[in-house]
Coordinates of C-alpha atoms and ligand atoms in Angstrom, one line a residue:
M1 CA -4.3 -12.5 1.4
T2 CA -7.9 -11.5 1.1
A3 CA -10.3 -14.3 0.1
A4 CA -10.4 -14.6 -3.6
P5 CA -13.8 -14.2 -5.1
A6 CA -15.5 -17.3 -6.3
A7 CA -14.7 -16.3 -9.9
A8 CA -10.9 -16.3 -9.4
G9 CA -10.1 -19.9 -8.8
K10 CA -12.9 -22.3 -9.2
S11 CA -14.1 -21.1 -12.6
A12 CA -14.2 -23.9 -15.2
A13 CA -13.7 -21.2 -17.8
L14 CA -10.3 -20.3 -16.4
E15 CA -9.0 -23.8 -17.2
R16 CA -9.5 -22.9 -20.8
Y17 CA -8.8 -19.2 -20.8
E18 CA -5.9 -17.2 -19.7
A19 CA -6.3 -13.6 -18.6
V20 CA -3.9 -10.8 -19.9
I21 CA -3.9 -7.7 -17.8
G22 CA -2.1 -4.3 -18.1
I23 CA -2.5 -1.7 -15.4
E24 CA -2.6 2.1 -15.7
I25 CA -2.2 4.0 -12.5
H26 CA -2.5 7.8 -11.9
C27 CA -0.9 9.2 -8.8
Q28 CA -1.3 12.7 -7.5
L29 CA 2.2 14.0 -6.8
K30 CA 3.1 15.8 -3.6
T31 CA 3.9 19.4 -4.6
V32 CA 3.1 22.7 -3.0
S33 CA 1.7 24.2 -6.2
K34 CA -0.1 22.9 -9.2
M35 CA 1.5 21.5 -12.4
F36 CA 1.6 24.6 -14.5
C37 CA 0.6 27.5 -12.2
G38 CA 1.2 28.8 -8.7
C39 CA -2.2 27.7 -7.3
S40 CA -2.0 25.8 -4.0
T41 CA -2.5 22.0 -4.0
E42 CA -4.2 22.1 -0.6
I43 CA -7.6 21.5 -2.1
D44 CA -9.0 18.9 0.3
G45 CA -12.1 20.3 1.9
A46 CA -11.6 23.7 0.2
A47 CA -14.6 25.6 -1.1
P48 CA -15.3 24.8 -4.7
N49 CA -13.4 26.9 -7.3
S50 CA -11.3 28.6 -4.5
H51 CA -7.9 27.3 -5.8
C52 CA -7.9 28.5 -9.4
C53 CA -6.3 31.0 -11.6
P54 CA -6.4 31.9 -15.3
V55 CA -3.8 29.2 -16.1
C56 CA -5.6 26.2 -14.5
L57 CA -9.0 27.6 -15.7
G58 CA -7.6 27.5 -19.2
L59 CA -8.3 31.1 -20.0
P60 CA -7.0 32.3 -23.4
G61 CA -3.6 34.0 -23.6
V62 CA -2.0 32.5 -20.5
L63 CA 1.2 30.5 -20.4
P64 CA 2.1 27.4 -18.4
T65 CA 5.3 27.1 -16.3
I66 CA 6.6 23.6 -15.3
N67 CA 6.6 22.5 -11.7
R68 CA 10.1 21.3 -11.0
T69 CA 9.2 19.1 -8.0
A70 CA 6.6 17.2 -10.0
V71 CA 9.2 16.4 -12.6
E72 CA 11.6 15.3 -9.9
W73 CA 9.0 12.9 -8.5
V74 CA 8.6 11.2 -11.9
L75 CA 12.3 11.0 -12.3
A76 CA 12.7 9.5 -8.8
T77 CA 10.0 7.0 -9.6
G78 CA 11.9 6.2 -12.8
F79 CA 15.0 5.4 -10.8
A80 CA 13.0 3.4 -8.2
I81 CA 11.6 1.1 -10.9
E82 CA 14.9 0.8 -12.8
A83 CA 13.5 2.7 -15.8
T84 CA 15.4 4.6 -18.5
V85 CA 15.2 8.2 -17.7
A86 CA 15.1 10.4 -20.8
P87 CA 17.9 13.0 -21.3
T88 CA 15.3 15.2 -23.0
T89 CA 11.5 15.0 -23.0
R90 CA 8.7 16.9 -24.5
W91 CA 5.2 17.9 -23.7
D92 CA 2.2 17.0 -25.8
R93 CA -1.3 18.2 -26.1
K94 CA -4.0 15.6 -25.7
N95 CA -7.1 17.1 -27.2
Y96 CA -10.6 16.2 -26.2
F97 CA -13.7 17.9 -25.2
Y98 CA -15.2 17.5 -21.8
P99 CA -16.8 20.0 -19.4
D100 CA -14.1 19.3 -16.7
L101 CA -11.3 20.2 -19.1
P102 CA -11.6 24.0 -19.6
K103 CA -8.7 24.2 -22.1
G104 CA -10.1 21.5 -24.4
Y105 CA -6.8 19.7 -24.1
Q106 CA -4.6 18.3 -21.4
I107 CA -0.9 18.9 -21.3
S108 CA 0.7 15.4 -21.1
Q109 CA 3.6 13.5 -22.4
Y110 CA 3.0 11.2 -25.3
Q111 CA 6.1 10.2 -27.4
L112 CA 8.8 11.0 -24.9
P113 CA 7.8 10.1 -21.3
L114 CA 10.1 11.1 -18.5
A115 CA 10.7 7.4 -17.7
A116 CA 10.4 4.2 -19.8
N117 CA 11.1 0.5 -19.6
G118 CA 11.2 -0.1 -15.9
R119 CA 10.1 -3.0 -13.7
L120 CA 8.6 -3.8 -10.4
T121 CA 9.0 -7.1 -8.5
F122 CA 6.8 -8.2 -5.6
D123 CA 5.7 -11.3 -3.8
T124 CA 2.4 -13.1 -4.5
S125 CA 0.9 -16.2 -3.0
E126 CA 2.5 -18.1 -5.9
G127 CA 6.0 -16.6 -5.4
P128 CA 7.8 -13.5 -6.7
F129 CA 6.5 -11.8 -9.8
T130 CA 7.9 -9.1 -12.0
V131 CA 5.9 -6.7 -14.1
R132 CA 7.5 -4.6 -16.8
V133 CA 6.6 -0.9 -16.6
R134 CA 6.2 0.6 -20.0
R135 CA 6.3 4.2 -19.1
A136 CA 5.8 6.8 -16.4
H137 CA 4.9 10.3 -17.5
L138 CA 3.7 13.6 -16.1
E139 CA 0.4 15.3 -16.9
E140 CA -2.2 17.6 -15.3
D141 CA -5.5 16.6 -13.7
T142 CA -8.9 17.7 -14.8
G143 CA -11.6 19.5 -12.8
R144 CA -14.3 17.6 -11.0
L145 CA -17.9 17.3 -12.1
I146 CA -20.6 16.9 -9.5
H147 CA -24.0 15.6 -10.6
D148 CA -26.6 16.8 -8.1
E149 CA -30.1 18.0 -7.6
L150 CA -30.9 21.6 -6.9
G151 CA -34.4 22.8 -6.3
G152 CA -35.9 19.7 -7.9
R153 CA -33.7 20.1 -11.0
R154 CA -30.9 17.8 -12.0
V155 CA -27.8 19.9 -12.4
S156 CA -24.1 19.3 -13.1
L157 CA -21.7 21.4 -11.1
I158 CA -18.1 21.9 -11.8
D159 CA -15.2 22.4 -9.3
F160 CA -11.9 23.4 -10.9
N161 CA -9.8 23.1 -7.8
R162 CA -8.4 19.8 -9.1
S163 CA -7.8 21.3 -12.5
G164 CA -4.0 21.4 -13.1
M165 CA -3.0 19.2 -10.1
P166 CA 0.1 17.2 -11.0
L167 CA -0.5 13.6 -12.0
M168 CA 1.9 10.9 -12.8
E169 CA 0.6 8.1 -15.1
I170 CA 2.4 4.7 -14.8
V171 CA 1.6 2.1 -17.5
T172 CA 2.6 -1.5 -17.4
E173 CA 3.2 -4.0 -20.2
P174 CA 0.4 -6.6 -20.4
D175 CA 2.4 -9.0 -18.2
I176 CA -0.1 -9.6 -15.5
R177 CA -2.1 -12.9 -15.6
T178 CA -4.2 -13.0 -12.4
A179 CA -6.3 -10.6 -10.4
E180 CA -4.1 -11.2 -7.4
Q181 CA -0.9 -10.2 -9.3
A182 CA -2.7 -7.0 -10.3
R183 CA -3.6 -6.2 -6.8
R184 CA -0.2 -7.0 -5.5
Y185 CA 1.4 -4.8 -8.3
A186 CA -0.8 -1.9 -7.2
E187 CA 0.0 -2.4 -3.6
E188 CA 3.7 -2.5 -4.2
L189 CA 3.5 0.7 -6.3
R190 CA 1.5 2.4 -3.6
L191 CA 4.2 1.4 -1.1
L192 CA 6.9 2.7 -3.4
M193 CA 5.1 6.0 -3.9
R194 CA 4.8 6.5 -0.1
T195 CA 8.4 5.4 0.5
I196 CA 10.0 7.8 -1.9
G197 CA 7.5 10.5 -0.9
A198 CA 6.1 11.1 -4.4
S199 CA 2.5 10.6 -3.4
D200 CA 0.3 9.8 -0.4
A201 CA -1.4 7.4 -2.8
E202 CA -4.7 7.1 -0.9
M203 CA -7.2 5.3 -3.2
E204 CA -10.2 6.4 -1.2
N205 CA -9.7 10.1 -2.0
G206 CA -8.4 9.7 -5.6
Q207 CA -4.8 10.3 -4.9
M208 CA -4.2 6.9 -6.6
R209 CA -6.5 5.7 -9.4
V210 CA -6.1 2.2 -10.7
E211 CA -7.4 1.2 -14.1
A212 CA -7.1 -2.3 -15.4
N213 CA -7.1 -3.4 -19.0
V214 CA -8.3 -7.0 -19.1
S215 CA -8.6 -9.5 -22.0
I216 CA -8.7 -13.2 -22.2
R217 CA -7.3 -15.7 -24.7
P218 CA -7.6 -19.5 -25.0
R219 CA -4.8 -21.1 -23.2
G220 CA -1.9 -21.8 -25.6
Q221 CA -2.9 -19.0 -27.9
E222 CA -0.2 -16.3 -28.3
S223 CA -2.1 -13.3 -29.7
F224 CA -4.0 -11.2 -27.2
G225 CA -7.8 -10.9 -27.1
T226 CA -9.7 -7.6 -27.3
R227 CA -9.2 -5.6 -24.1
V228 CA -11.8 -4.0 -21.8
E229 CA -10.8 -1.1 -19.5
V230 CA -12.1 -1.3 -16.0
K231 CA -12.1 1.8 -13.7
N232 CA -13.7 3.2 -10.5
M233 CA -12.1 0.7 -8.1
N234 CA -11.7 2.5 -4.8
S235 CA -9.7 0.0 -2.8
M236 CA -7.1 -2.7 -3.4
R237 CA -9.7 -5.3 -2.6
A238 CA -12.0 -3.8 -5.3
V239 CA -9.1 -4.0 -7.8
E240 CA -8.8 -7.7 -7.3
R241 CA -12.5 -8.3 -7.3
A242 CA -13.2 -6.2 -10.3
I243 CA -10.6 -7.9 -12.4
A244 CA -11.6 -11.4 -11.3
Y245 CA -15.2 -10.5 -12.1
E246 CA -14.2 -9.2 -15.5
I247 CA -12.2 -12.2 -16.4
E248 CA -15.1 -14.5 -15.6
R249 CA -17.6 -12.3 -17.4
Q250 CA -15.5 -12.3 -20.6
A251 CA -15.0 -16.1 -20.4
V252 CA -18.8 -16.7 -20.1
A253 CA -19.4 -14.3 -23.0
V254 CA -16.9 -15.9 -25.3
D255 CA -18.3 -19.3 -24.4
A256 CA -21.7 -18.1 -25.4
G257 CA -20.3 -17.1 -28.8
E258 CA -20.3 -13.4 -28.1
T259 CA -17.6 -11.0 -29.3
I260 CA -15.8 -8.8 -26.8
H261 CA -15.8 -5.1 -27.8
M262 CA -13.3 -2.4 -26.7
E263 CA -15.2 -0.5 -24.0
T264 CA -14.7 1.2 -20.7
R265 CA -16.5 -0.5 -17.8
G266 CA -17.0 0.7 -14.2
W267 CA -16.8 -1.3 -11.0
D268 CA -20.0 -1.2 -9.0
E269 CA -19.0 -1.9 -5.4
A270 CA -22.6 -2.4 -4.2
R271 CA -23.3 -5.0 -6.9
Q272 CA -19.8 -6.4 -7.0
S273 CA -19.9 -6.3 -10.8
T274 CA -18.7 -4.3 -13.7
Y275 CA -21.0 -2.3 -16.0
H276 CA -20.7 -0.6 -19.4
M277 CA -19.7 3.1 -19.2
R278 CA -18.7 4.0 -22.7
P279 CA -17.1 2.6 -25.9
K280 CA -13.3 3.1 -25.8
E281 CA -12.0 6.0 -27.7
E282 CA -9.5 5.3 -30.4
E283 CA -6.0 6.6 -29.7
N284 CA -5.9 9.0 -32.6
D285 CA -9.1 10.7 -31.4
Y286 CA -6.8 12.7 -29.1
R287 CA -4.9 14.4 -32.0
Y288 CA -1.7 14.6 -30.0
F289 CA 0.7 17.2 -31.0
P290 CA 3.7 18.9 -29.3
E291 CA 2.8 21.5 -26.8
P292 CA 3.8 24.8 -28.4
D293 CA 3.8 26.8 -25.1
L294 CA 6.4 24.7 -23.4
P295 CA 10.0 24.0 -24.4
P296 CA 11.4 20.5 -24.4
L297 CA 12.7 19.6 -21.0
L298 CA 16.4 18.8 -20.6
T299 CA 17.4 16.5 -17.7
S300 CA 21.1 17.3 -16.9
P301 CA 23.2 14.4 -15.6
E302 CA 23.9 16.4 -12.4
W303 CA 20.2 16.9 -11.7
L304 CA 19.5 13.2 -12.2
A305 CA 22.4 12.2 -10.1
G306 CA 21.1 14.3 -7.2
I307 CA 17.6 12.8 -7.5
K308 CA 19.0 9.3 -7.5
A309 CA 21.3 10.0 -4.5
R310 CA 18.4 11.3 -2.5
L311 CA 16.2 8.1 -3.0
P312 CA 15.6 6.4 0.4
E313 CA 16.1 2.6 0.9
L314 CA 13.5 1.0 -1.4
P315 CA 11.0 -1.6 0.0
S316 CA 12.5 -4.5 -1.9
V317 CA 15.9 -3.7 -0.6
R318 CA 14.7 -3.2 3.0
R319 CA 12.8 -6.5 3.0
V320 CA 16.0 -8.4 2.1
R321 CA 18.0 -6.5 4.7
Y322 CA 15.5 -7.3 7.4
R323 CA 15.6 -10.9 6.5
E324 CA 19.3 -11.2 6.1
A325 CA 20.7 -8.9 8.7
F326 CA 18.3 -9.6 11.5
G327 CA 16.9 -13.1 10.6
L328 CA 13.3 -11.9 10.4
S329 CA 10.8 -14.1 8.7
A330 CA 9.7 -13.0 5.2
Y331 CA 6.3 -12.3 6.8
D332 CA 7.6 -10.1 9.6
A333 CA 9.9 -8.2 7.3
D334 CA 7.0 -7.5 5.0
V335 CA 4.7 -6.3 7.8
L336 CA 7.4 -3.9 9.0
V337 CA 8.3 -2.6 5.5
N338 CA 4.6 -1.9 4.8
D339 CA 4.2 0.3 7.8
A340 CA 6.5 3.3 7.8
A341 CA 5.9 4.1 11.5
A342 CA 6.5 0.5 12.6
A343 CA 9.7 0.3 10.5
A344 CA 10.9 3.6 12.0
L345 CA 10.3 2.3 15.5
F346 CA 12.0 -1.0 14.8
E347 CA 15.1 0.8 13.4
G348 CA 15.0 3.4 16.2
A349 CA 15.0 0.7 18.9
L350 CA 17.8 -1.2 17.2
A351 CA 19.9 1.9 17.1
A352 CA 19.0 3.0 20.7
G353 CA 19.4 -0.3 22.4
A354 CA 22.8 -1.9 21.8
G355 CA 22.4 -5.7 21.9
V356 CA 18.6 -5.8 21.8
P357 CA 17.5 -9.1 20.1
A358 CA 16.2 -8.0 16.7
K359 CA 13.7 -10.9 16.2
L360 CA 12.1 -10.4 19.6
L361 CA 12.0 -6.7 19.0
A362 CA 10.3 -7.3 15.6
N363 CA 7.7 -9.4 17.4
W364 CA 6.9 -6.5 19.8
V365 CA 6.7 -4.0 17.0
T366 CA 4.5 -6.1 14.7
G367 CA 2.5 -7.4 17.7
E368 CA 1.8 -5.1 20.6
Y369 CA 2.8 -1.9 18.9
M370 CA 0.8 -2.3 15.7
R371 CA -2.2 -3.6 17.7
L372 CA -2.3 -0.6 19.9
A373 CA -1.4 1.8 17.1
K374 CA -4.4 0.5 15.1
G375 CA -6.6 1.3 18.1
G376 CA -6.8 -2.3 19.4
E377 CA -8.0 -3.2 22.9
G378 CA -6.2 -1.1 25.6
S379 CA -5.1 1.6 23.2
G380 CA -7.3 4.2 24.8
G381 CA -9.8 4.1 21.9
G382 CA -7.3 4.6 19.1
A383 CA -5.7 7.7 20.6
A384 CA -2.3 7.3 18.8
G385 CA 0.2 6.9 21.5
R386 CA 3.9 7.6 21.0
V387 CA 6.3 4.9 21.7
D388 CA 9.9 5.9 22.5
A389 CA 12.3 3.7 20.6
A390 CA 14.8 3.6 23.4
E391 CA 12.1 2.7 26.0
L392 CA 10.9 -0.1 23.8
A393 CA 14.5 -1.4 23.4
A394 CA 14.9 -1.3 27.2
L395 CA 11.6 -3.2 27.7
V396 CA 12.6 -5.9 25.1
K397 CA 15.9 -6.3 26.8
L398 CA 14.2 -6.9 30.2
V399 CA 12.0 -9.6 28.6
A400 CA 14.9 -11.2 26.9
G401 CA 16.9 -11.3 30.1
G402 CA 14.0 -12.8 32.0
A403 CA 13.8 -9.8 34.3
I404 CA 10.1 -9.3 33.6
S405 CA 7.4 -11.7 32.5
G406 CA 5.9 -11.4 29.0
T407 CA 2.4 -10.7 30.5
N408 CA 3.7 -7.9 32.7
A409 CA 5.8 -6.6 29.9
K410 CA 2.7 -6.1 27.8
E411 CA 1.2 -4.1 30.7
V412 CA 4.3 -2.0 30.9
F413 CA 4.2 -1.4 27.2
G414 CA 0.5 -0.5 27.3
E415 CA 1.1 2.0 30.0
H416 CA 4.1 3.5 28.2
F417 CA 2.0 3.7 25.0
A418 CA -0.8 5.5 26.9
S419 CA 1.2 7.9 29.2
G420 CA 4.6 8.0 27.8
A421 CA 6.1 7.1 31.2
G422 CA 9.5 5.4 31.2
V423 CA 9.7 1.6 31.2
A424 CA 12.0 1.5 34.3
S425 CA 9.8 3.7 36.3
I426 CA 6.6 1.7 35.4
V427 CA 8.3 -1.6 36.2
K428 CA 9.4 -0.2 39.6
A429 CA 6.1 1.4 40.4
R430 CA 4.1 -1.7 39.6
G431 CA 6.6 -4.1 41.2
F432 CA 7.0 -6.0 38.0
R433 CA 10.6 -7.0 38.3
Q434 CA 10.5 -10.7 37.9
I435 CA 11.6 -13.1 40.6
S436 CA 14.2 -15.3 39.1
D437 CA 16.0 -16.0 42.3
A438 CA 15.7 -19.8 43.1
G439 CA 15.6 -19.3 46.8
A440 CA 12.7 -16.8 46.7
L441 CA 10.8 -18.9 44.2
G442 CA 11.4 -22.0 46.4
A443 CA 9.8 -20.4 49.4
A444 CA 6.7 -19.4 47.3
I445 CA 6.5 -22.9 45.9
D446 CA 6.7 -24.5 49.3
Q447 CA 3.8 -22.4 50.5
V448 CA 1.7 -23.2 47.5
L449 CA 2.3 -27.0 47.8
A450 CA 1.4 -26.9 51.5
A451 CA -1.8 -25.0 50.8
N452 CA -3.0 -27.2 47.9
P453 CA -2.7 -30.9 48.9
A454 CA -5.5 -31.9 46.6
A455 CA -3.7 -30.7 43.5
V456 CA -0.5 -32.3 44.7
A457 CA -2.4 -35.6 45.1
D458 CA -4.0 -35.2 41.7
Y459 CA -0.6 -34.8 40.1
R460 CA 0.8 -37.8 41.8
A461 CA -2.2 -39.8 40.7
G462 CA -1.2 -39.1 37.1
K463 CA -3.1 -35.9 36.4
A464 CA -0.2 -34.0 34.8
A465 CA -2.4 -31.0 34.2
A466 CA -2.5 -30.2 37.9
V467 CA 0.9 -28.7 37.5
G468 CA -0.6 -25.8 35.6
F469 CA -3.0 -25.0 38.4
L470 CA 0.0 -25.0 40.8
V471 CA 2.0 -22.7 38.6
G472 CA -0.9 -20.4 38.5
Q473 CA -1.1 -20.4 42.3
V474 CA 2.6 -19.5 42.6
M475 CA 2.1 -16.7 40.1
K476 CA -0.8 -15.4 42.1
A477 CA 1.2 -15.6 45.3
T478 CA 4.0 -13.6 43.8
R479 CA 1.6 -11.1 42.1
G480 CA 2.8 -12.3 38.7
Q481 CA 6.4 -11.5 39.4
A482 CA 7.7 -15.1 39.4
N483 CA 9.6 -16.3 36.4
A484 CA 6.9 -18.7 35.1
G485 CA 9.4 -21.0 33.3
M486 CA 11.5 -21.4 36.4
V487 CA 8.4 -22.0 38.5
Q488 CA 7.3 -24.8 36.2
T489 CA 10.6 -26.5 36.2
A490 CA 11.0 -26.2 40.0
L491 CA 7.5 -27.4 40.7
R492 CA 7.9 -30.5 38.6
E493 CA 11.2 -31.3 40.3
R494 CA 9.6 -31.1 43.7
L495 CA 6.5 -33.1 42.8
D496 CA 8.5 -35.8 41.0
K497 CA 11.1 -36.1 43.7
A498 CA 9.7 -35.6 47.2
E499 CA 7.2 -38.4 47.4
Ligands
LIG1 P1 -4.3 3.3 -24.3 O1 -3.7 4.2 -25.3 O2 -5.7 3.0 -24.5 O3 -4.1 3.7 -22.9 P2 -2.2 1.4 -24.3 O4 -1.7 0.7 -25.5 O5 -1.4 2.5 -23.8 O6 -3.7 1.9 -24.5 O7 -2.3 0.3 -23.2 C1 -3.0 0.5 -22.0 C2 -2.8 -0.6 -21.2 O8 -3.4 -1.8 -21.7 C3 -1.3 -1.1 -20.9 O9 -1.1 -1.3 -19.6 C4 -1.2 -2.3 -21.8 O10 -0.2 -3.2 -21.2 C5 -2.5 -2.9 -21.7 N1 -2.9 -3.8 -22.8 C6 -2.7 -3.6 -24.1 N2 -3.2 -4.6 -24.8 C7 -3.8 -5.4 -23.9 C8 -4.6 -6.6 -24.1 N3 -4.9 -7.1 -25.3 N4 -5.1 -7.1 -23.0 C9 -4.9 -6.6 -21.8 N5 -4.2 -5.5 -21.6 C10 -3.7 -4.9 -22.7
LIG2 MG1 -3.3 5.1 -21.6
LIG3 ZN1 -3.9 27.9 -11.1

């Protein structure tokens, strides 16, 4: 867990106040074309206003068409969070004026979202926690305003490439009580989006936008306080910090006799504080009404069944399977489930190497593999190497059977990671096959004992640590190939016996 900000735990105010938090998340859905037109969604790095058409520019007289894949992603999300998926849904116009919204309204879903009444359960430092999800619905994104300076004048530029990109909005009930729970909810939802393939959900580039509604109430009070909406958090860490900050700010304000007003606040990463952006619009400001250009959407049972059947194994299910079927610790299971490439390697190696010990394999994947994959020392500067699952299985079996030392195995793995060479050929070329033969080890031990009388004397004089030095000498003499465990045992035997 990341270190909680000072405000989270130690605050005296929080002994008297409880926070109430609801989260709204927008995810950009993975589709080829936009929500209501044929424009490409490949807008990253594209020239401004190069991916637009009359529909997503909101020109008069055009008609929207519904993107089937986008609808399917919301339905899939609905199933993944155990929500009720509506047999028929409708589109609504959400009217407001803003320069990034050329139509003057956004097509959204108001009264009949595609999915409602779901839940998401995840682990926190205080145990498992479940958040009820009120709804998940589909809508379209707006354009992007860029405030800049041109020739000494302050200008606002507009890029409509993002206009009409498919967005899913997922809204929770106000069930969350701590900043950590809020961050964990967002992390679990992000993992779910990536697992089912609905969204890449990168916060840094706006594919996933988290907004938190935060209020406080005196402990023991049932009714909620006035909520403040916090946005512009660009990382999970920022989500936790911003909420912790906001809870503390409200508590201090209430203590000082101030009244909390509905407002939208932004998170200032540099200052690590929230600031007032604007007063919160009332709901009826949007003048929602049914979208007249789109028919209601019917979700046939066959269509729904197909979407449900195509869902992959969900993170919550996979965690339990890893723990129960392979005896992994909750921690290891979680590390694997959070990293799709690592989980694929783990599963691939299990499938490829009959009898490979799963726990040891998991250690290799979460340890050496993830270290090198993240560009750790010896990874060749982060050049993503490819690990062959069958080769990893073979290596882990060599380690488990004592045929190769753990240290040498790491070298073999590093070489395989860098060059792709096969494990057997690396072991052979480097002469890494471990000497576990008692006779061969005995000869090496005899030589080392004869060559190091001082260390032998030290040991017999009661300096037990001298044995470590002698083990090291045997390892050196055998170029690291001796089975260190066997050397240790054999050395002690000799030293204790042959006085
Ligand atoms: P809006 O229409 O402004 O989006 P909603 O009623 O849809 O408002 O609620 C938005 C979010 O705020 C939901 O996640 C909800 O759980 C949460 N919420 C509602 N009331 C409170 C409150 N008093 N304190 C904290 N969160 C709240
Ligand atoms: Mg809302
Ligand atoms: Zn378009």
